[in-house]
Short mmCIF file of C-alpha atoms in Angstrom, two decimals:
data_model
loop_
_atom_site.label_atom_id
_atom_site.label_comp_id
_atom_site.label_asym_id
_atom_site.label_seq_id
_atom_site.Cartn_x
_atom_site.Cartn_y
_atom_site.Cartn_z
CA MET A 1 0.00 0.00 0.00
CA ASN A 2 1.41 3.42 -0.86
CA LYS A 3 2.01 6.12 1.75
CA ALA A 4 -0.98 8.26 0.78
CA ALA A 5 -3.42 5.34 1.05
CA GLU A 6 -1.84 4.28 4.34
CA LEU A 7 -2.19 7.83 5.67
CA PHE A 8 -5.81 8.11 4.56
CA LEU A 9 -6.67 4.75 6.12
CA GLY A 10 -4.82 5.71 9.32
CA ILE A 11 -6.82 8.94 9.60
CA LEU A 12 -10.13 7.15 9.06
CA THR A 13 -9.36 4.41 11.59
CA ALA A 14 -8.18 6.99 14.16
CA MET A 15 -11.43 8.87 13.62
CA GLY A 16 -13.62 5.76 13.75
CA GLY A 17 -11.88 4.45 16.87
CA PHE A 18 -12.21 7.73 18.79
CA VAL A 19 -15.52 7.11 20.58
CA GLU A 20 -16.16 4.29 23.05
CA ILE A 21 -18.73 3.64 25.76
CA GLY A 22 -17.15 5.95 28.37
CA GLU A 23 -16.99 8.88 26.02
CA LEU A 24 -20.54 8.21 24.83
CA THR A 25 -21.82 8.21 28.42
CA PHE A 26 -20.05 11.36 29.54
CA THR A 27 -20.41 13.46 26.39
CA LEU A 28 -24.17 12.86 26.28
CA GLY A 29 -24.42 13.42 30.05
CA ALA A 30 -22.36 16.63 29.90
CA GLY A 31 -24.56 18.00 27.12
CA MET A 32 -27.78 16.98 28.83
CA HIS A 33 -26.89 18.53 32.20
CA PHE A 34 -24.74 21.53 31.21
CA GLY A 35 -25.46 22.24 27.55
CA TYR A 36 -22.46 23.49 25.61
CA GLN A 37 -20.68 24.83 28.70
CA LEU A 38 -18.22 21.91 28.85
CA LEU A 39 -17.53 21.77 25.12
CA TRP A 40 -14.13 23.42 25.65
CA ILE A 41 -13.10 20.40 27.76
CA THR A 42 -13.71 18.24 24.67
CA ALA A 43 -11.29 20.43 22.73
CA LEU A 44 -8.81 20.44 25.64
CA GLY A 45 -8.94 16.63 25.88
CA THR A 46 -8.64 16.16 22.13
CA VAL A 47 -5.47 18.27 21.91
CA GLY A 48 -4.22 16.42 25.02
CA ILE A 49 -4.64 12.97 23.49
CA MET A 50 -3.03 14.27 20.27
CA VAL A 51 0.01 15.47 22.26
CA TYR A 52 0.28 12.22 24.25
CA CYS A 53 -0.19 9.86 21.28
CA GLU A 54 2.07 11.90 19.00
CA MET A 55 4.92 11.69 21.54
CA ALA A 56 4.37 7.96 22.22
CA GLY A 57 4.08 7.23 18.48
CA ARG A 58 7.25 9.23 17.74
CA VAL A 59 9.21 7.38 20.46
CA ALA A 60 7.89 4.08 19.06
CA ALA A 61 8.92 5.08 15.53
CA VAL A 62 12.39 6.40 16.38
CA ARG A 63 13.49 4.12 19.21
CA ARG A 64 10.97 1.25 18.93
CA ARG A 65 10.35 1.62 22.67
CA PRO A 66 6.78 0.94 23.85
CA VAL A 67 5.21 2.79 26.79
CA PHE A 68 5.60 0.25 29.60
CA THR A 69 9.21 -0.59 28.73
CA LEU A 70 9.95 3.12 29.12
CA ILE A 71 8.03 3.35 32.39
CA ARG A 72 10.06 0.51 33.86
CA GLU A 73 13.41 1.79 32.56
CA ARG A 74 12.76 5.32 33.75
CA ASN A 75 10.83 4.81 36.99
CA GLY A 76 12.13 1.50 38.30
CA VAL A 77 10.26 -1.67 39.15
CA ALA A 78 8.22 -0.48 42.17
CA THR A 79 6.58 2.53 40.48
CA ALA A 80 6.23 0.59 37.23
CA LEU A 81 4.47 -2.27 39.01
CA LEU A 82 1.98 0.07 40.70
CA THR A 83 1.35 1.82 37.38
CA LEU A 84 0.94 -1.55 35.64
CA VAL A 85 -1.60 -2.78 38.20
CA ALA A 86 -3.62 0.45 38.02
CA ALA A 87 -3.41 0.74 34.22
CA ASN A 88 -4.45 -2.87 33.70
CA LEU A 89 -7.29 -2.51 36.19
CA VAL A 90 -8.54 0.42 34.09
CA SER A 91 -8.14 -1.65 30.90
CA LEU A 92 -9.99 -4.57 32.49
CA LEU A 93 -12.88 -2.39 33.71
CA THR A 94 -13.12 -0.59 30.37
CA CYS A 95 -13.07 -3.91 28.51
CA ALA A 96 -15.85 -5.18 30.82
CA ALA A 97 -17.96 -2.10 30.10
CA GLU A 98 -17.43 -2.43 26.34
CA ILE A 99 -18.40 -6.14 26.35
CA GLY A 100 -21.46 -5.25 28.42
CA GLY A 101 -22.24 -2.49 25.90
CA VAL A 102 -22.03 -4.92 22.97
CA ALA A 103 -24.35 -7.38 24.76
CA LEU A 104 -26.84 -4.59 25.56
CA LEU A 105 -26.90 -3.52 21.91
CA TRP A 106 -27.49 -7.10 20.81
CA GLN A 107 -30.23 -7.45 23.43
CA LEU A 108 -31.91 -4.31 22.15
CA ALA A 109 -31.83 -5.73 18.63
CA SER A 110 -32.81 -9.33 19.43
CA GLY A 111 -34.53 -9.39 22.83
CA TRP A 112 -32.40 -12.40 23.81
CA PRO A 113 -31.19 -12.85 27.44
CA TYR A 114 -28.37 -10.47 28.41
CA ARG A 115 -26.11 -13.09 30.02
CA ALA A 116 -26.26 -15.42 27.02
CA LEU A 117 -25.37 -12.47 24.80
CA LEU A 118 -22.40 -11.68 27.05
CA VAL A 119 -21.03 -15.15 26.35
CA GLY A 120 -21.72 -14.60 22.65
CA ALA A 121 -19.90 -11.26 22.72
CA LEU A 122 -16.90 -12.87 24.42
CA ALA A 123 -16.79 -15.66 21.83
CA PHE A 124 -17.08 -13.14 18.98
CA LEU A 125 -14.22 -11.00 20.34
CA LEU A 126 -11.94 -13.98 21.04
CA VAL A 127 -12.45 -15.37 17.53
CA ALA A 128 -12.01 -11.92 15.92
CA VAL A 129 -8.68 -11.25 17.67
CA TRP A 130 -7.45 -14.82 17.14
CA LEU A 131 -8.19 -14.84 13.42
CA LEU A 132 -7.69 -11.25 12.24
CA PRO A 133 -4.20 -9.82 11.66
CA PHE A 134 -3.43 -6.60 13.52
CA GLU A 135 -4.00 -4.26 10.55
CA TRP A 136 -7.38 -5.86 9.83
CA ILE A 137 -8.46 -5.43 13.46
CA GLU A 138 -7.62 -1.72 13.11
CA ARG A 139 -9.40 -1.43 9.76
CA VAL A 140 -12.56 -3.45 10.40
CA PHE A 141 -13.41 -1.88 13.75
CA GLY A 142 -11.97 1.59 13.05
CA LEU A 143 -13.78 1.93 9.72
CA GLY A 144 -16.96 0.36 11.14
CA GLY A 145 -16.87 3.00 13.89
CA LEU A 146 -17.14 5.64 11.15
CA LEU A 147 -20.84 4.77 10.92
CA LEU A 148 -21.16 6.94 14.04
CA ILE A 149 -21.09 9.89 11.62
CA VAL A 150 -24.85 9.38 11.64
CA PHE A 151 -24.80 11.22 14.99
CA VAL A 152 -23.21 14.24 13.29
CA ALA A 153 -25.91 14.10 10.62
CA ALA A 154 -28.59 13.87 13.33
CA VAL A 155 -27.25 17.06 14.95
CA TRP A 156 -27.41 18.77 11.56
CA THR A 157 -31.13 17.97 11.24
CA LEU A 158 -31.79 19.42 14.70
CA GLN A 159 -30.30 22.76 13.54
CA PRO A 160 -28.80 23.77 16.90
CA ASP A 161 -27.90 27.39 17.64
CA TRP A 162 -24.43 27.35 16.04
CA GLY A 163 -23.45 30.51 17.91
CA ASP A 164 -24.15 28.86 21.27
CA LEU A 165 -22.27 25.77 20.14
CA ALA A 166 -19.23 27.82 19.04
CA ALA A 167 -19.28 29.79 22.31
CA GLY A 168 -18.95 26.49 24.18
CA PHE A 169 -15.35 26.20 22.95
CA VAL A 170 -14.37 29.28 24.98
CA PRO A 171 -13.27 28.27 28.50
CA ARG A 172 -15.45 29.93 31.13
CA MET A 173 -16.87 29.46 34.61
CA PRO A 174 -20.10 27.45 34.32
CA GLU A 175 -23.42 29.13 34.99
CA VAL A 176 -24.76 27.09 37.88
CA SER A 177 -27.30 27.79 40.60
CA SER A 178 -25.70 26.04 43.59
CA GLN A 179 -22.44 24.71 44.96
CA ARG A 180 -23.78 21.19 44.47
CA GLU A 181 -24.31 21.87 40.79
CA LEU A 182 -20.83 23.39 40.54
CA LEU A 183 -19.31 20.20 41.95
CA LEU A 184 -21.37 18.13 39.52
CA CYS A 185 -20.17 20.30 36.65
CA ALA A 186 -16.55 19.88 37.80
CA TYR A 187 -17.09 16.11 38.02
CA PHE A 188 -18.44 15.97 34.47
CA GLY A 189 -15.53 18.15 33.31
CA VAL A 190 -12.91 15.83 34.81
CA ALA A 191 -14.74 12.72 33.57
CA LEU A 192 -15.08 14.20 30.08
CA LEU A 193 -11.35 14.99 29.96
CA SER A 194 -10.55 11.50 31.19
CA SER A 195 -12.91 9.79 28.73
CA ILE A 196 -11.13 11.50 25.83
CA MET A 197 -7.57 11.06 27.17
CA LEU A 198 -7.90 7.36 27.94
CA PRO A 199 -4.33 6.09 28.45
CA TYR A 200 -5.04 2.66 26.93
CA GLU A 201 -5.46 4.39 23.56
CA THR A 202 -1.86 5.55 23.80
CA TYR A 203 -0.46 2.15 24.86
CA PHE A 204 -2.33 0.57 21.95
CA TYR A 205 -1.29 3.27 19.50
CA ALA A 206 2.42 3.09 20.38
CA ALA A 207 2.48 -0.71 20.45
CA GLY A 208 0.58 -0.67 17.14
CA GLY A 209 3.25 1.58 15.63
CA ILE A 210 5.87 -1.02 16.58
CA GLU A 211 3.65 -3.85 15.26
CA ASP A 212 3.32 -1.96 11.96
CA GLY A 213 7.13 -1.64 11.75
CA TRP A 214 7.28 2.15 11.99
CA SER A 215 10.64 3.86 11.61
CA SER A 216 11.86 7.48 11.64
CA ASP A 217 10.37 7.79 8.13
CA ASP A 218 6.90 7.45 9.65
CA ILE A 219 7.12 10.46 11.97
CA VAL A 220 5.08 12.65 9.61
CA THR A 221 2.50 9.88 9.13
CA ASN A 222 2.26 9.58 12.92
CA ARG A 223 1.73 13.32 13.32
CA VAL A 224 -0.87 13.63 10.55
CA VAL A 225 -2.84 10.54 11.66
CA VAL A 226 -2.95 11.76 15.25
CA VAL A 227 -3.79 15.40 14.52
CA VAL A 228 -6.23 14.98 11.63
CA GLY A 229 -7.73 11.62 12.73
CA PHE A 230 -8.35 12.71 16.31
CA ALA A 231 -9.62 16.15 15.25
CA LEU A 232 -12.20 14.45 13.00
CA GLY A 233 -12.93 11.96 15.80
CA ALA A 234 -13.57 14.89 18.13
CA LEU A 235 -16.35 15.95 15.73
CA LEU A 236 -18.22 12.87 16.92
CA SER A 237 -17.70 13.92 20.55
CA VAL A 238 -18.95 17.41 19.78
CA ALA A 239 -21.97 15.90 18.04
CA LEU A 240 -22.72 13.79 21.11
CA VAL A 241 -22.51 16.85 23.40
CA ALA A 242 -24.85 18.64 20.98
CA LEU A 243 -27.31 15.72 21.00
CA GLY A 244 -27.23 15.72 24.81
CA THR A 245 -28.01 19.45 24.73
CA GLU A 246 -30.55 19.60 21.91
CA TYR A 247 -32.24 16.19 21.97
CA PHE A 248 -31.91 14.32 25.28
CA GLY A 249 -31.90 17.35 27.65
CA PRO A 250 -35.18 18.96 26.44
CA ARG A 251 -36.94 15.54 26.43
CA GLY A 252 -35.64 14.63 29.89
CA ILE A 253 -34.19 11.35 28.58
CA GLU A 254 -31.22 10.16 30.65
CA PRO A 255 -29.23 8.04 28.15
CA GLN A 256 -28.20 5.46 30.74
CA LEU A 257 -28.33 2.50 28.35
CA PRO A 258 -25.75 2.68 25.53
CA GLY A 259 -28.42 1.95 22.92
CA THR A 260 -30.48 4.95 24.03
CA ALA A 261 -28.04 7.16 22.14
CA ALA A 262 -29.39 5.66 18.89
CA LEU A 263 -32.78 7.30 19.56
CA ALA A 264 -31.56 10.61 18.16
CA PRO A 265 -30.53 9.24 14.70
CA ALA A 266 -33.71 7.11 14.74
CA SER A 267 -35.82 10.26 15.23
CA ALA A 268 -33.98 12.02 12.43
CA PHE A 269 -33.69 9.23 9.85
CA GLY A 270 -36.11 6.49 10.92
CA THR A 271 -35.18 2.81 10.86
CA LEU A 272 -32.16 3.38 8.64
CA GLY A 273 -30.74 5.91 11.15
CA LEU A 274 -31.35 3.48 13.99
CA VAL A 275 -29.62 0.58 12.21
CA ILE A 276 -26.61 2.69 11.19
CA ALA A 277 -26.25 4.08 14.73
CA MET A 278 -26.51 0.62 16.31
CA LEU A 279 -23.94 -0.79 13.89
CA GLY A 280 -21.62 2.16 14.52
CA LEU A 281 -21.93 1.68 18.28
CA PHE A 282 -21.32 -2.06 17.89
CA PHE A 283 -18.08 -1.50 15.96
CA ALA A 284 -16.99 1.27 18.35
CA PHE A 285 -17.60 -0.82 21.50
CA SER A 286 -16.11 -4.01 20.01
CA GLY A 287 -13.05 -2.10 18.77
CA ALA A 288 -12.54 -0.55 22.20
CA ALA A 289 -12.96 -3.95 23.91
CA ILE A 290 -10.24 -5.37 21.66
CA GLU A 291 -7.95 -2.38 22.20
CA THR A 292 -8.29 -2.59 25.99
CA ALA A 293 -7.66 -6.35 26.11
CA LEU A 294 -4.63 -6.08 23.81
CA SER A 295 -3.37 -2.99 25.70
CA GLY A 296 -3.47 -4.90 28.98
CA ALA A 297 -1.51 -7.75 27.39
CA TYR A 298 0.98 -5.32 25.80
CA ASN A 299 1.54 -3.63 29.17
CA LEU A 300 2.13 -6.89 30.99
CA ALA A 301 4.48 -8.26 28.32
CA GLN A 302 6.44 -5.02 28.10
CA PHE A 303 6.78 -4.81 31.90
CA ALA A 304 8.03 -8.42 32.11
CA GLY A 305 10.06 -8.51 28.88
CA TRP A 306 8.00 -11.28 27.23
CA PRO A 307 7.80 -11.65 23.44
CA TRP A 308 4.70 -9.75 22.34
CA GLY A 309 2.72 -8.68 19.32
CA LYS A 310 -0.29 -9.66 17.25
CA ALA A 311 2.05 -9.85 14.27
CA LYS A 312 3.63 -12.96 15.83
CA ARG A 313 1.89 -16.31 15.75
CA PRO A 314 0.04 -16.93 19.06
CA ARG A 315 2.47 -19.65 20.11
CA ALA A 316 5.47 -17.39 19.39
CA ALA A 317 4.16 -14.87 21.95
CA ALA A 318 2.45 -17.40 24.19
CA ARG A 319 2.19 -15.49 27.47
CA PHE A 320 1.07 -12.35 25.63
CA THR A 321 -1.65 -14.39 23.88
CA LEU A 322 -2.81 -15.99 27.13
CA SER A 323 -2.88 -12.53 28.73
CA TRP A 324 -5.36 -11.01 26.26
CA ILE A 325 -7.51 -14.14 26.41
CA ALA A 326 -7.51 -13.93 30.23
CA ILE A 327 -8.40 -10.20 30.16
CA PHE A 328 -11.38 -10.85 27.86
CA CYS A 329 -12.60 -13.70 30.08
CA ALA A 330 -12.15 -11.73 33.34
CA ALA A 331 -13.90 -8.70 31.81
CA MET A 332 -16.85 -10.85 30.75
CA LEU A 333 -17.08 -12.35 34.26
CA ILE A 334 -17.24 -8.83 35.77
CA VAL A 335 -20.33 -7.88 33.75
CA MET A 336 -21.75 -11.39 34.14
CA THR A 337 -22.21 -10.56 37.86
CA GLY A 338 -25.02 -8.25 36.75
CA ILE A 339 -23.22 -4.96 37.46
CA ASP A 340 -24.42 -2.18 35.16
CA PRO A 341 -21.80 -1.57 32.40
CA VAL A 342 -22.35 2.19 32.70
CA GLN A 343 -21.46 2.01 36.40
CA VAL A 344 -18.29 0.09 35.47
CA VAL A 345 -17.52 2.88 32.98
CA GLU A 346 -17.76 5.48 35.74
CA TYR A 347 -15.23 3.64 37.91
CA SER A 348 -12.87 3.04 34.99
CA ILE A 349 -12.99 6.66 33.84
CA ILE A 350 -12.15 8.00 37.30
CA LEU A 351 -9.38 5.46 37.90
CA SER A 352 -8.10 6.16 34.41
CA VAL A 353 -7.41 9.85 35.06
CA VAL A 354 -5.67 8.97 38.35
CA VAL A 355 -3.26 6.67 36.45
CA LEU A 356 -2.77 9.04 33.53
CA PRO A 357 0.09 11.24 34.90
CA PHE A 358 2.14 8.14 35.84
CA THR A 359 2.10 6.84 32.27
CA TYR A 360 2.27 10.27 30.60
CA PHE A 361 5.36 11.50 32.49
CA PRO A 362 7.90 8.86 31.28
CA VAL A 363 6.73 9.31 27.68
CA LEU A 364 7.22 13.09 27.96
CA MET A 365 10.67 12.60 29.51
CA VAL A 366 11.86 10.31 26.71
CA ALA A 367 10.23 12.32 23.90
CA ARG A 368 12.04 15.51 25.03
CA ASP A 369 15.41 13.81 25.67
CA LYS A 370 17.80 14.80 22.85
CA ARG A 371 20.31 12.08 23.87
CA VAL A 372 17.65 9.44 23.20
CA MET A 373 15.61 11.01 20.39
CA GLY A 374 18.30 13.08 18.66
CA GLN A 375 16.84 15.43 16.02
CA HIS A 376 13.38 13.92 16.64
CA ALA A 377 13.17 15.13 20.26
CA ASN A 378 10.31 17.48 21.23
CA GLY A 379 10.51 20.95 19.75
CA MET A 380 9.36 24.05 21.58
CA LEU A 381 5.67 23.50 20.79
CA ALA A 382 5.67 19.84 21.82
CA ASN A 383 7.55 20.68 25.03
CA THR A 384 5.21 23.55 25.93
CA LEU A 385 2.12 21.46 25.26
CA GLY A 386 3.73 18.46 26.96
CA TRP A 387 4.36 20.33 30.22
CA PHE A 388 0.99 22.11 30.07
CA TYR A 389 -0.86 18.80 29.82
CA LEU A 390 1.23 17.22 32.56
CA VAL A 391 0.01 19.99 34.90
CA ALA A 392 -3.59 19.74 33.59
CA ILE A 393 -3.89 15.97 33.99
CA THR A 394 -2.18 16.04 37.39
CA LEU A 395 -4.77 18.57 38.62
CA ALA A 396 -7.55 16.44 37.12
CA ALA A 397 -6.07 13.31 38.76
CA LEU A 398 -5.96 15.02 42.16
CA ALA A 399 -9.56 16.24 41.82
CA ALA A 400 -11.06 13.04 40.38
CA VAL A 401 -11.63 10.88 43.46
CA PRO A 402 -12.85 13.71 45.76
CA LEU A 403 -15.31 14.85 43.05
CA PHE A 404 -16.50 11.29 42.50
CA LEU A 405 -17.19 10.91 46.22
CA LEU A 406 -18.72 14.38 46.72
CA THR A 407 -21.11 13.96 43.77
CA HIS A 408 -21.89 10.29 44.49
CA GLY A 409 -20.50 9.31 41.11
CA GLY A 410 -22.21 12.15 39.26
CA ARG A 411 -25.63 11.54 40.76
CA GLY A 412 -25.57 14.85 42.66
CA MET B 1 33.17 -6.31 28.80
CA THR B 2 35.15 -3.41 30.29
CA LEU B 3 33.03 -0.48 29.09
CA SER B 4 32.21 2.13 31.68
CA ILE B 5 28.53 1.64 32.40
CA ASP B 6 26.31 2.58 35.29
CA PRO B 7 24.73 -0.77 36.29
CA HIS B 8 21.61 0.75 37.78
CA ARG B 9 20.97 3.27 35.00
CA ASP B 10 22.13 1.29 31.96
CA VAL B 11 21.42 -2.35 32.84
CA LEU B 12 18.83 -2.77 35.59
CA ASP B 13 15.20 -2.83 34.40
CA HIS B 14 16.27 -3.09 30.76
CA GLU B 15 14.87 -5.63 28.32
CA ILE B 16 16.97 -8.72 27.56
CA VAL B 17 17.11 -9.94 23.97
CA ASP B 18 18.63 -13.33 23.08
CA ALA B 19 20.84 -14.30 20.14
CA ASN B 20 17.72 -14.92 18.00
CA GLY B 21 16.46 -11.37 18.59
CA GLU B 22 13.62 -12.52 20.87
CA ALA B 23 12.70 -10.68 24.07
CA CYS B 24 13.34 -13.04 26.99
CA GLY B 25 12.87 -11.05 30.19
CA MET B 26 13.95 -7.92 32.01
CA VAL B 27 17.04 -7.42 34.13
CA ASP B 28 15.27 -7.75 37.47
CA GLY B 29 18.40 -7.78 39.62
CA LEU B 30 22.17 -7.73 39.41
CA GLN B 31 24.83 -9.91 40.99
CA PHE B 32 28.15 -8.19 41.67
CA THR B 33 31.67 -9.43 42.24
CA HIS B 34 34.57 -7.58 43.84
CA SER B 35 37.79 -8.05 41.92
CA PRO B 36 40.71 -5.72 42.76
CA PRO B 37 41.99 -3.58 41.15
CA HIS B 38 38.77 -3.16 39.10
CA GLY B 39 36.49 -2.83 42.13
CA ARG B 40 32.85 -3.86 42.00
CA ARG B 41 31.80 -5.42 38.69
CA ILE B 42 28.64 -7.07 37.39
CA ALA B 43 28.97 -10.87 37.62
CA ALA B 44 25.49 -11.87 36.41
CA LEU B 45 21.98 -10.73 35.56
CA ARG B 46 19.07 -12.02 37.61
CA VAL B 47 15.71 -12.56 35.93
CA GLY B 48 12.51 -13.53 37.71
CA PRO B 49 10.18 -12.43 40.51
CA GLY B 50 12.66 -13.46 43.22
CA ALA B 51 15.05 -10.83 41.85
CA TRP B 52 12.65 -7.88 41.67
CA LEU B 53 10.38 -8.55 44.66
CA PRO B 54 13.10 -7.53 47.21
CA ARG B 55 13.08 -4.09 45.53
CA LEU B 56 9.45 -3.49 46.52
CA PRO B 57 8.10 -2.14 49.81
CA ALA B 58 7.85 -4.84 52.50
CA LEU B 59 4.09 -5.42 52.30
CA LEU B 60 4.15 -5.82 48.51
CA GLN B 61 7.10 -8.21 48.85
CA VAL B 62 5.07 -10.51 51.09
CA ILE B 63 2.04 -10.46 48.79
CA GLY B 64 4.22 -10.84 45.69
CA GLU B 65 6.10 -13.85 47.11
CA ARG B 66 2.81 -15.58 47.87
CA LEU B 67 1.54 -14.99 44.34
CA LEU B 68 4.66 -15.37 42.24
CA GLY B 69 7.17 -17.32 44.34
CA ARG B 70 10.85 -16.46 44.84
CA ARG B 71 12.55 -18.06 41.87
CA TRP B 72 15.01 -16.36 39.55
CA VAL B 73 17.36 -17.32 36.72
CA THR B 74 20.99 -16.25 36.74
CA VAL B 75 22.57 -15.23 33.42
CA PRO B 76 26.38 -14.94 33.61
CA TRP B 77 27.63 -11.51 32.49
CA HIS B 78 30.01 -13.04 29.90
CA HIS B 79 26.91 -13.85 27.79
CA VAL B 80 26.18 -10.11 27.43
CA VAL B 81 27.42 -8.79 24.08
CA GLU B 82 25.67 -5.43 23.94
CA VAL B 83 24.45 -2.89 26.47
CA SER B 84 22.22 -0.35 24.75
CA GLU B 85 18.48 0.18 25.07
CA VAL B 86 18.35 -3.59 25.33
CA ILE B 87 20.76 -6.07 26.87
CA ARG B 88 21.73 -8.45 24.11
CA LEU B 89 22.95 -12.01 24.79
CA ASP B 90 25.15 -14.29 22.68
CA VAL B 91 23.01 -17.36 23.44
CA SER B 92 19.40 -18.39 22.95
CA ALA B 93 16.94 -17.85 25.82
CA GLY B 94 16.56 -21.58 26.36
CA ALA B 95 20.33 -22.11 26.75
CA VAL B 96 20.40 -19.96 29.89
CA GLY B 97 17.01 -21.06 31.26
CA LEU B 98 15.01 -17.97 30.20
CA GLY B 99 11.52 -18.04 28.66
CA ARG B 100 10.62 -21.43 30.17
CA LEU B 101 6.99 -20.45 30.85
CA ASP B 102 6.61 -19.16 27.30
CA ARG B 103 7.67 -22.55 25.96
CA VAL B 104 5.23 -24.34 28.31
CA ALA B 105 2.38 -22.01 27.26
CA ALA B 106 3.33 -22.42 23.59
CA ARG B 107 2.93 -26.21 23.88
CA TRP B 108 -0.66 -25.66 25.03
CA LEU B 109 -1.48 -23.06 22.42
CA GLN B 110 -0.11 -25.03 19.47
CA ARG B 111 -3.00 -27.50 19.87
CA LEU B 112 -5.36 -24.75 18.69
CA PRO B 113 -5.96 -24.08 14.97
CA ARG B 114 -4.02 -21.21 13.37
CA SER B 115 -1.73 -20.92 16.39
#
């Protein structure tokens, strides 16, 4: 495949893989409760994940060093182990929520029992990862996720006040009537930032760069895919905030079930809109489940120095293979207990932002180190953004747990 | 190898790659020897939970030993041919006892189709 086609495909898969169940929950919720007031957090988070993934992708391309190898080399075994346990707990919880989301979508479509569909979803994901090569996993689920564009089209039909929407990108103090509401707004802000800057996306992206055999020649591809792909992906997030504001808020519908989100395209385009939205959500949730399971296995293998990679035959990276199988099975068992997948999402999103600075910091340190990266080390812009986001995510990490407790997990 | 290296910065917690280019563990601990006039030198690499657990806080050590045991594999330093971002060996992983669990797991997995 030539470079231009590879770039185009990379952008589309980055865009299609941008939204998962956590982002869906919190973008719709933020729009429903606070209108466009938190839209600037979406932009902040999108630039943040661009900065993080660009650095991790560049380090992977230049030095072929994945994230958890760097964490262990730079921070030592004790800090790396704690980060590994926390990061893999987040991956496990997120994977559980995504599998639950897939089963709920199937239940909505078929009416079959939820638990039987959970087993079906597990079997589907295990077979898909076992059989599909890495690039096809990226393409099938990334491109399938593009069907979520139907949400953007649904917003268009609602004809929102574009001035209000644009004003939402300007950071400002929220207009709230009580301290309780202010705390709730802060909670949604932190959760929204976390749901966009999910660290597993970066582990997967950097490991994927190594799987795809990136070299220094791919630095521009990395930058363009991250910036353009994620910017287009953020359009979907903006559309979801807009649907929360314009569709779910005025109707008083709390989109607690993942499939509820499909109501808006169904209202706009009838059965066709519903089917496209459900398919888009299915690909988005399945893709995220696969990314989280593989990320957990990548992290473990990189921490312990095992052979890893989907490009290898399963028996050539045996412990890595057993790890992703075990993560899928454990994730399915979590939702099999009957716990609400959306509640699992809330825990994973909060834990995720707490872990984020620990995995972000070593990547920043290596990406800016001229001895390691040579001419490809961070320039002034990457360094400025890199330090700015380290401060931003550290503040968010410090605030996350207190806000979760004070707002009873966003229930006020 | 007589290059001037900082064992803790340049060797410890670095990935080990065998003569076939396969990852086969991390340097979890170091074994030193004292040989005048050279002073303290690395005698061997230690790989396995028993080598990294003592570097954890006491409570985690106890939990870790219960879960993972205290075994480690010793790789003599003379097998090290390169110290860079990875520690490269001149032998295969199996020849020095590394990657044993991978080989056991591989025997199970190879019974499955397309493994």
